[in-house]
């Protein structure tokens, strides 16, 4: 942070937890969202030995919820699609002793019980909350660091000096304050909107209003309360039928949860997954894939760095096993209760029959980023690419405007950001979706943003 901002910060310091706010705050970087993605650049910096340098620059974290680190990940009644080791790497073997010491924490030991396999997301939530709280203490203790929970960022406006002036509001009483920062990191998560169900055609028309009385979204169904509500509605059906729209990890997770986390007695064909893209599975190598008779890949489907087949597009762990059983891959036992229905290959009429016959339709159609409203120095709104279902960010995590150009000193990370790894970050060349996952956020993706947070600052 430049000297002028540091002096102002020291002169006008305030305890934000108190009854009154100072009207002016300053930081080198304002991170909007204190969940797993918001803290990821700090974890990445700790792994490269640069955390203290980052804290010296000045970090201000704003989070709507009451706790830090976990976000909503612990709300979901499913297991991770990453092995326990991917989460544990944030603390075990971390060169920063302040994070390495967390290896003995009960939350870490709970995750360690699942080494080599998926971890229940409530345990992942506890683990990430532990890391978030530890990092928040380091941020708050730094000379130019601030952490604020129960607060939202309303918008950010660029001033005449090229800095960002962000308007904050405390949720408990509506009091507002402003923060001046050189960088913005948007990590506010994603959301599933009803608008998409009303606009995006599935089989010639949107799911709404046609299935208004029986449609739910995966974000609700994958929570304990949401799954219980769905199971209760289906319990009186002698032969319950569910149509899952989408071919993402969420879609397969919904099918897995219905089979293994409810007592519903599905008969063969009781669950149909309607998807557009092929359901691919991950393999550690081409040799292992071929040994199991899996040949649905070519050179562009292999990560040039790791050698993994469908490193990004392939299903893993519980989802992988279910897809393999449904599709008859690798001599797995069949799972007749679940049917794969490829939209575009099956006739529109047959697809409509599946939807019309379903007692419940679960939409797994992705998330839209919770983008931060941005304004130019003249007060005009900066239109964002993600408003038109384009990615929020480019290959360097820079937030894009409506013309696809990066907005200077604004970065994005997390669910629905739309980041696609390329080049030195690996991933198969054929991949066309978006990459999400704590390991990527805390390593390669987080390192990109950490580099920006640690870049030189001019003193104007």
C-alpha angles and dihedrals in degrees: 000000000000121000095250092057093045091053093049091048092053092047096048103034117152140178102245092199091065127092096265132050128213107237094230131050131168139204139158091233129020112202112201105207129029099212129110093293094046092057094041096093089053091051090048090050091050091054091054095044094249102109096104090050090051092049091049089057091058128257126200117189122194120191129178095209130072096249137045135228102021104067110178096319092106092056094073120093095214138084128259124267088221126072119252091255091067090062097038092056089076090072110009107082093003107150090218106088092207089066098031089062088065089072087088095050117117090238090057093047090051091056092044089064087072099052112154094021146055122300125221105254094230087063090047088052091054090047094050091046088055091052093044093052092048092051091043090057090053092049093047092048093052117098094246100027129113134179121191126181127186090037137108134204108233097191143322126233127194113233129213091270093057094253124126121247108200124195113220129194127195109225096212097063108000095247113156136210138169132240125200116208140162094217135035122203112191111205100150096133130230138286138204111230129203087221091073091055088054096047112032114080117225103177102003094309139042122270089245132101093005094065098028093132096053111026125110132168126241093240088066099036094053093060120087093246094044094049090048091052092050093047090050092054091050098041095088093052113100090208108021116201125198127186114203113198113207141043101231130114087265091058094052090044090056090053091047092049093050090052100042108023101046133054093230113139103225117188124210108301093015092130121045123188111206109199138162102206124057115267102246127192130213123242127182090227143002090246093059091047093052091046088061093046095255108144103155096116143075137194093287090057093062122085106239092213104044101022089229118151110233092353091173105020098042125096117241140201115344094004091048093053092049093049091048091052093047092048098038096241124159096006091287117163111268122258103207094175090073124060128193113221115186112210111222093026095060116059119268088238093057091046091052090051090056092051095043092049095050120108088206133019116205114198114212097173100139137256135286116222117253090234122195114240108246129197132194122235090267090057097253118138116254108228113225129215092230090066086077096046093264119132117285092223142030130229091288094050092253115149111245129222123222092276092054095255121134117252109231116256096358118116134178135203138167142042113005094004088124097226116167118194115229139169115357090011091066129214129141115294091230093061113118104166129077128278120233131168140113095249092055092044093050095044126023100010095039090049091058091057093041088057090055092047090052097045118120118277123215120225107224 
